[in-house]
């Protein structure tokens, strides 16, 4: 029996004591009662569960305890569980902060050494300037920021390789934790509590170099295993093959590695590396993986396999991984390359001479990937459609790899260029041996009767922000894509459905639904499914659905990222979305080029470079001298387009003509977009009504002001009508509030969170939804009947009805209010607003 006692709270094998919150007394429970209560709590932790009440009634040992006392016990039990979780979380955070503090102290020590070295160099230079009679210079304070000379040891025997490996280790450590390279902070990557790590790039050294260090909650051996598998995280790595591996005698291993990388554009050849990779442990328990090139272009594997590549040099680089107390690791990453920029067109050389590009593509990507794996392992990442993170990550890698294969068109993959001369702007290549397989299972592979045809081109863009352009291409697909071509590409992978040239005419309804699947930890890349709604125009199947589904990755839409490329890559996919679905990717890649004073704008550098904006009229703001390359209006980037089409062997010529014309039409569309979003021409194009944009703040003010004007009451509480709080209150309003344009076919331009939930869409896809699509027949009749009243008196009440979400689900609402939204400046009607009250899915 439960009894009241006046003792402090305690726990023992004989029972427990809990303080009654109402009476202030303490209640003692027997061990059997505590065990019974724990069983009930384990099965039903939620306090409002009817199942919990049933279990309590069915347990005789709990029958003599008052319900209020049982409630108190469960409250205390929840509090104890929260306290344990919070204590565990704080311990984890404390361990991370301790490790990060250690990392920052080491970074501070390195910077102090670098300052001392610079002071020494400064004093040395002053001495040289004052002593003009000296014939030789004192090298005692010479900068160590020079590229170490390659060892002349014999690389053909294990002893010679071990000597090279030890030299590589020493030189790598001097870069990772020493002052062998003059590191400066990566622009736009300030360290902080939310940062992935600390990033730096080389300021003056041979080649291009980048460095990163950070804390990762994985063990050193796991991190080394991930990083050594370079194709899994480095999107431009085509292949990595270990030709020889043998023990180093000190517990380490030496490997001879041949690596091929993709070229990011069609304008320059790809790179390959022939390197020695050394894996070993240090005396302090750290794990090191370091790597360097063995020799020049004359060595390596079969020369025929490397004929399409330019041999690049990897200077001592690698990974230093140190275990932390309590779990996790501190990792230092160094990438130091010589990409042989002399071998590419002059317009592209900034791309091969930029340490920022190397940092974004390799160094930062490696650290982000490890952090992503760590979060997935800990269960912190949740993806949509019930897919495992590894499956979605594989889809992203396959899309990127398929696009890179198309852009590069390697001969050993079966690609052959058709009728390409110097005057041809669009390159047509054919692969007759292409086999698309999502897995190693031959049953899931798909071999086309004719093969795959690719139409591709690269071009130079001026004064076009890559992030803005990719965002526009993603959000407004109907502005550049042909739905019938999408339909052909989507139908071709299905057996026996080669429809060209007799494709059935299909009408695109304008509805583009974006369904997110997942994203990386910093949202720099998104994986999503796109549904394009279409209907056949043929009489016999007018009611048949012609919807198209695309699997798509989008990256680089953050305008503040430095040196990052922007990509939009997509491939048709079956609506069932199988894990081993064959993919034929197409898309866009835009890479910014660093502007350099004195750069020549030579449009004839490459015959395959199209300057889309050179023929456009330039406004007064852009009529400055051509030599002013430091201006923000003088930015350049390279856009690469590649579209792939499966074809039957007897339709190759027809598909080639269609593909060339289609890519040229896309180029023309990009030209229009480039003119629209180029700074100084129309800065408002490309902006969207996101919850934090100035346009959304203005529209929220107009919506609330017009509501009060016409209906005589406030839409929001009076304390929410100031500044940003108005938009926040409107955004989180319980009623679904939507705004549509006043066009002949009204489309939605804004919705609050409830409105997006009701329509089951996103702000991006909202602007492709027309007003008539959300109402059923009776709803459209009611709207038409009250439309004249709405335009005359400024508002109208619509009766209860049913509307449709973009996913086809029915939504009921008790009442809808429509009113005109007036622009404050000139009191003209800007749009129509709708408020759906007490809506719910049927």
XYZ file of N, CA and C in Angstrom, residues 65-204:
420
model
N -3.454 2.573 -5.502
C -2.764 3.857 -5.611
C -3.708 4.857 -6.271
N -3.765 6.021 -5.701
C -4.656 7.039 -6.251
C -4.199 7.435 -7.660
N -5.159 7.672 -8.569
C -4.801 8.085 -9.943
C -3.922 9.329 -9.986
N -4.172 10.268 -9.047
C -3.372 11.481 -9.039
C -1.918 11.175 -8.687
N -1.733 10.196 -7.766
C -0.372 9.809 -7.405
C 0.336 9.116 -8.566
N -0.400 8.299 -9.305
C 0.185 7.640 -10.488
C 0.576 8.688 -11.533
N -0.276 9.686 -11.690
C 0.033 10.763 -12.638
C 1.315 11.488 -12.247
N 1.473 11.726 -10.930
C 2.682 12.386 -10.458
C 3.910 11.524 -10.727
N 3.762 10.205 -10.516
C 4.909 9.321 -10.763
C 5.350 9.393 -12.218
N 4.383 9.383 -13.148
C 4.722 9.464 -14.573
C 5.359 10.809 -14.911
N 4.878 11.884 -14.284
C 5.488 13.193 -14.527
C 6.943 13.203 -14.063
N 7.180 12.658 -12.879
C 8.559 12.605 -12.388
C 9.423 11.696 -13.256
N 8.815 10.625 -13.737
C 9.568 9.696 -14.610
C 9.996 10.384 -15.892
N 9.108 11.179 -16.478
C 9.453 11.908 -17.692
C 10.542 12.938 -17.404
N 10.428 13.593 -16.254
C 11.446 14.588 -15.904
C 12.820 13.947 -15.744
N 12.865 12.787 -15.099
C 14.151 12.111 -14.927
C 14.742 11.692 -16.262
N 13.861 11.242 -17.189
C 14.345 10.831 -18.501
C 14.877 12.024 -19.296
N 14.175 13.148 -19.204
C 14.654 14.351 -19.882
C 15.987 14.806 -19.302
N 16.121 14.703 -17.982
C 17.371 15.108 -17.345
C 18.533 14.232 -17.795
N 18.278 12.923 -17.901
C 19.345 12.026 -18.360
C 19.749 12.340 -19.793
N 18.751 12.577 -20.671
C 19.059 12.904 -22.060
C 19.817 14.217 -22.163
N 19.385 15.202 -21.370
C 20.051 16.498 -21.421
C 21.475 16.391 -20.887
N 21.660 15.601 -19.821
C 23.007 15.420 -19.285
C 23.912 14.740 -20.302
N 23.361 13.727 -20.993
C 24.153 13.045 -22.019
C 24.502 13.981 -23.162
N 23.512 14.822 -23.557
C 23.760 15.764 -24.649
C 24.821 16.786 -24.254
N 24.742 17.276 -23.021
C 25.716 18.260 -22.568
C 27.114 17.660 -22.483
N 27.207 16.395 -22.093
C 28.514 15.741 -22.068
C 29.099 15.637 -23.471
N 28.233 15.295 -24.441
C 28.698 15.212 -25.831
C 29.149 16.571 -26.343
N 28.341 17.602 -26.062
C 28.714 18.953 -26.485
C 30.006 19.389 -25.825
N 30.163 19.051 -24.553
C 31.371 19.426 -23.840
C 32.606 18.768 -24.441
N 32.479 17.489 -24.816
C 33.601 16.801 -25.460
C 33.949 17.454 -26.790
N 32.922 17.816 -27.546
C 33.178 18.458 -28.834
C 33.841 19.817 -28.647
N 33.359 20.583 -27.667
C 33.943 21.901 -27.437
C 35.387 21.786 -26.955
N 35.659 20.772 -26.139
C 37.033 20.576 -25.681
C 37.952 20.255 -26.854
N 37.463 19.355 -27.750
C 38.265 19.010 -28.918
C 38.439 20.204 -29.846
N 37.367 21.001 -30.036
C 37.469 22.164 -30.903
C 38.395 23.215 -30.297
N 38.352 23.352 -28.966
C 39.254 24.288 -28.309
C 40.708 23.877 -28.516
N 40.963 22.574 -28.433
C 42.310 22.071 -28.681
C 42.743 22.377 -30.107
N 41.797 22.186 -31.045
C 42.098 22.468 -32.453
C 42.406 23.945 -32.658
N 41.616 24.816 -32.030
C 41.843 26.253 -32.182
C 43.164 26.685 -31.548
N 43.529 26.067 -30.430
C 44.817 26.396 -29.806
C 45.975 26.003 -30.718
N 45.853 24.823 -31.353
C 46.903 24.405 -32.280
C 46.967 25.329 -33.486
N 45.802 25.765 -33.970
C 45.770 26.694 -35.098
C 46.402 28.026 -34.696
N 46.145 28.434 -33.463
C 46.750 29.680 -32.974
C 48.272 29.561 -32.886
N 48.753 28.406 -32.426
C 50.202 28.185 -32.377
C 50.806 28.235 -33.775
N 50.103 27.629 -34.746
C 50.614 27.640 -36.119
C 50.668 29.059 -36.672
N 49.632 29.852 -36.371
C 49.607 31.229 -36.851
C 50.712 32.057 -36.191
N 51.003 31.789 -34.914
C 52.087 32.508 -34.250
C 53.430 32.175 -34.893
N 53.616 30.904 -35.253
C 54.843 30.520 -35.954
C 54.938 31.229 -37.305
N 53.785 31.318 -37.979
C 53.774 31.970 -39.283
C 54.099 33.454 -39.139
N 53.574 34.097 -38.089
C 53.890 35.508 -37.845
C 55.377 35.684 -37.582
N 55.944 34.794 -36.758
C 57.374 34.882 -36.472
C 58.196 34.730 -37.744
N 57.768 33.813 -38.597
C 58.486 33.605 -39.855
C 58.388 34.835 -40.752
N 57.200 35.450 -40.808
C 57.033 36.638 -41.637
C 57.864 37.802 -41.100
N 57.950 37.923 -39.767
C 58.797 38.963 -39.181
C 60.253 38.743 -39.560
N 60.687 37.467 -39.525
C 62.052 37.128 -39.904
C 62.304 37.477 -41.371
N 61.351 37.135 -42.242
C 61.495 37.429 -43.667
C 61.517 38.943 -43.899
N 60.686 39.673 -43.149
C 60.652 41.121 -43.297
C 62.001 41.748 -42.909
N 62.547 41.277 -41.800
C 63.857 41.781 -41.394
C 64.942 41.439 -42.395
N 64.848 40.240 -42.954
C 65.819 39.807 -43.952
C 65.744 40.685 -45.200
N 64.518 41.009 -45.652
C 64.361 41.844 -46.837
C 64.891 43.258 -46.584
N 64.675 43.790 -45.380
C 65.218 45.118 -45.064
C 66.753 45.104 -45.099
N 67.317 44.033 -44.570
C 68.781 43.922 -44.576
C 69.303 43.872 -46.001
N 68.630 43.160 -46.887
C 69.063 43.063 -48.276
C 68.967 44.409 -48.980
N 67.923 45.178 -48.654
C 67.769 46.479 -49.289
C 68.860 47.460 -48.822
N 69.304 47.324 -47.576
C 70.318 48.228 -47.041
C 71.729 47.809 -47.440
N 71.955 46.528 -47.676
C 73.291 46.021 -48.009
C 73.348 45.731 -49.501
N 73.762 46.728 -50.273
C 73.788 46.558 -51.729
C 75.096 45.954 -52.214
N 76.104 45.905 -51.355
C 77.403 45.400 -51.804
C 77.519 43.890 -51.708
N 76.549 43.272 -51.014
C 76.658 41.818 -50.838
C 76.394 41.121 -52.159
N 77.235 40.194 -52.499
C 77.081 39.450 -53.759
C 76.164 38.257 -53.603
N 76.081 37.766 -52.401
C 75.205 36.618 -52.149
C 74.238 36.978 -51.047
N 73.198 36.265 -50.927
C 72.180 36.529 -49.923
C 72.233 35.490 -48.829
N 71.875 35.916 -47.643
C 71.839 35.017 -46.495
C 70.527 34.242 -46.532
N 70.641 32.952 -46.608
C 69.438 32.109 -46.739
C 68.953 31.580 -45.406
N 69.468 32.146 -44.296
C 69.107 31.588 -42.997
C 67.632 31.779 -42.674
N 67.046 32.845 -43.207
C 65.623 33.087 -42.932
C 64.799 32.941 -44.196
N 65.293 32.169 -45.156
C 64.553 31.956 -46.396
C 63.173 31.402 -46.098
N 62.191 31.834 -46.882
C 60.838 31.306 -46.713
C 60.804 29.836 -47.081
N 60.073 29.107 -46.295
C 59.890 27.694 -46.610
C 58.654 27.487 -47.487
N 58.090 28.592 -47.954
C 56.929 28.470 -48.820
C 57.397 28.191 -50.234
N 58.108 27.137 -50.410
C 58.563 26.704 -51.725
C 58.222 25.248 -51.874
N 58.084 24.851 -53.097
C 57.723 23.466 -53.354
C 58.935 22.573 -53.169
N 58.886 21.621 -52.252
C 60.022 20.729 -52.059
C 60.357 19.998 -53.353
N 61.660 19.851 -53.607
C 62.085 19.166 -54.813
C 61.743 17.685 -54.724
N 61.375 17.124 -55.855
C 61.004 15.716 -55.896
C 62.217 14.846 -55.594
N 61.996 13.854 -54.805
C 63.095 12.958 -54.451
C 63.616 12.246 -55.686
N 64.937 12.137 -55.751
C 65.551 11.426 -56.871
C 65.831 9.971 -56.522
N 65.200 9.499 -55.437
C 65.381 8.100 -55.067
C 64.807 7.190 -56.137
N 65.238 5.969 -56.152
C 64.775 4.986 -57.117
C 63.343 4.598 -56.773
N 62.419 4.879 -57.673
C 61.009 4.559 -57.437
C 60.631 3.189 -57.948
N 61.595 2.396 -58.355
C 61.296 1.078 -58.908
C 61.523 -0.050 -57.916
N 61.899 0.267 -56.676
C 62.058 -0.790 -55.684
C 61.459 -0.332 -54.378
N 61.042 -1.277 -53.506
C 60.358 -0.910 -52.253
C 61.166 0.020 -51.371
N 62.484 -0.145 -51.303
C 63.294 0.724 -50.447
C 63.240 2.168 -50.927
N 63.335 2.354 -52.235
C 63.251 3.707 -52.783
C 61.874 4.315 -52.559
N 60.823 3.508 -52.708
C 59.476 4.012 -52.486
C 59.259 4.379 -51.025
N 59.834 3.600 -50.105
C 59.697 3.917 -48.689
C 60.366 5.259 -48.370
N 61.511 5.528 -48.998
C 62.181 6.812 -48.791
C 61.315 7.956 -49.292
N 60.723 7.769 -50.477
C 59.825 8.796 -51.018
C 58.615 8.970 -50.108
N 58.087 7.853 -49.571
C 56.923 7.927 -48.698
C 57.233 8.714 -47.442
N 58.407 8.477 -46.824
C 58.770 9.206 -45.612
C 58.959 10.695 -45.896
N 59.550 11.033 -47.053
C 59.684 12.439 -47.428
C 58.313 13.079 -47.632
N 57.415 12.321 -48.262
C 56.057 12.827 -48.481
C 55.358 13.084 -47.156
N 55.520 12.173 -46.202
C 54.914 12.347 -44.883
C 55.419 13.616 -44.211
N 56.718 13.833 -44.234
C 57.294 15.021 -43.596
C 56.780 16.303 -44.244
N 56.772 16.333 -45.571
C 56.324 17.534 -46.266
C 54.830 17.780 -46.056
N 54.056 16.699 -46.027
C 52.614 16.867 -45.792
C 52.342 17.422 -44.401
N 52.993 16.872 -43.386
C 52.774 17.351 -42.018
C 53.178 18.814 -41.865
N 54.219 19.234 -42.597
C 54.631 20.639 -42.522
C 53.585 21.562 -43.139
N 52.764 21.038 -44.035
C 51.669 21.841 -44.602
C 50.421 21.774 -43.720
N 50.151 20.592 -43.153
C 48.918 20.414 -42.387
C 48.962 21.148 -41.058
N 50.113 21.101 -40.369
C 50.204 21.708 -39.040
C 51.332 22.729 -38.923
N 52.125 22.883 -39.967
C 53.250 23.811 -39.922
C 53.043 25.017 -40.793
N 54.157 25.582 -41.244
C 54.116 26.835 -42.010
C 54.744 26.672 -43.390
N 54.711 25.458 -43.933
C 55.315 25.230 -45.246
C 54.555 25.928 -46.357
N 53.299 26.278 -46.113
C 52.486 27.023 -47.076
C 51.924 28.236 -46.364
N 51.911 29.362 -47.051
C 51.358 30.590 -46.496
C 49.831 30.538 -46.631
N 49.170 30.017 -45.587
C 47.715 29.856 -45.636
C 47.016 31.160 -45.266
N 45.914 31.450 -45.964
C 45.031 32.564 -45.610
C 43.610 32.021 -45.532
N 42.799 32.675 -44.729
C 41.431 32.190 -44.530
C 40.643 32.216 -45.833
N 39.884 31.155 -46.046
C 39.046 31.051 -47.231
C 37.984 32.155 -47.201
N 37.893 32.979 -48.249
C 36.886 34.058 -48.260
C 35.480 33.486 -48.133
N 34.675 34.123 -47.294
C 33.290 33.715 -47.137
C 33.085 32.496 -46.278
N 34.151 31.954 -45.674
C 34.037 30.746 -44.849
C 34.557 31.051 -43.457
N 33.861 31.904 -42.719
C 34.305 32.280 -41.393
C 34.015 31.163 -40.403
N 34.998 30.810 -39.561
C 34.751 29.770 -38.570
C 33.777 30.252 -37.506
N 33.013 29.317 -36.960
C 32.042 29.644 -35.930
C 31.383 28.390 -35.426
N 30.431 28.527 -34.492
C 29.794 27.348 -33.915
C 29.001 26.539 -34.928
N 28.500 27.177 -35.998
C 27.720 26.461 -37.004
C 28.551 26.059 -38.214
N 29.833 26.354 -38.205
C 30.679 26.050 -39.352
C 31.082 24.580 -39.344
N 31.252 24.019 -40.540
C 31.700 22.635 -40.662
C 33.143 22.508 -40.205
N 33.964 23.530 -40.436
C 35.371 23.471 -40.057
C 36.061 24.784 -40.339
N 37.393 24.737 -40.275
C 38.242 25.900 -40.564
C 38.892 25.669 -41.918
N 38.759 26.634 -42.831
C 39.221 26.449 -44.200
C 40.203 27.554 -44.577
N 41.223 27.165 -45.322
C 42.240 28.126 -45.760
C 42.699 27.754 -47.158
N 43.234 28.737 -47.890
C 43.783 28.516 -49.220
C 45.181 29.112 -49.262
N 45.966 28.660 -50.224
C 47.338 29.145 -50.344
C 47.346 30.547 -50.925
N 48.284 31.342 -50.430
C 48.400 32.715 -50.919
C 49.481 32.831 -51.980
N 50.596 32.141 -51.788
C 51.676 32.201 -52.772
C 52.492 30.919 -52.661
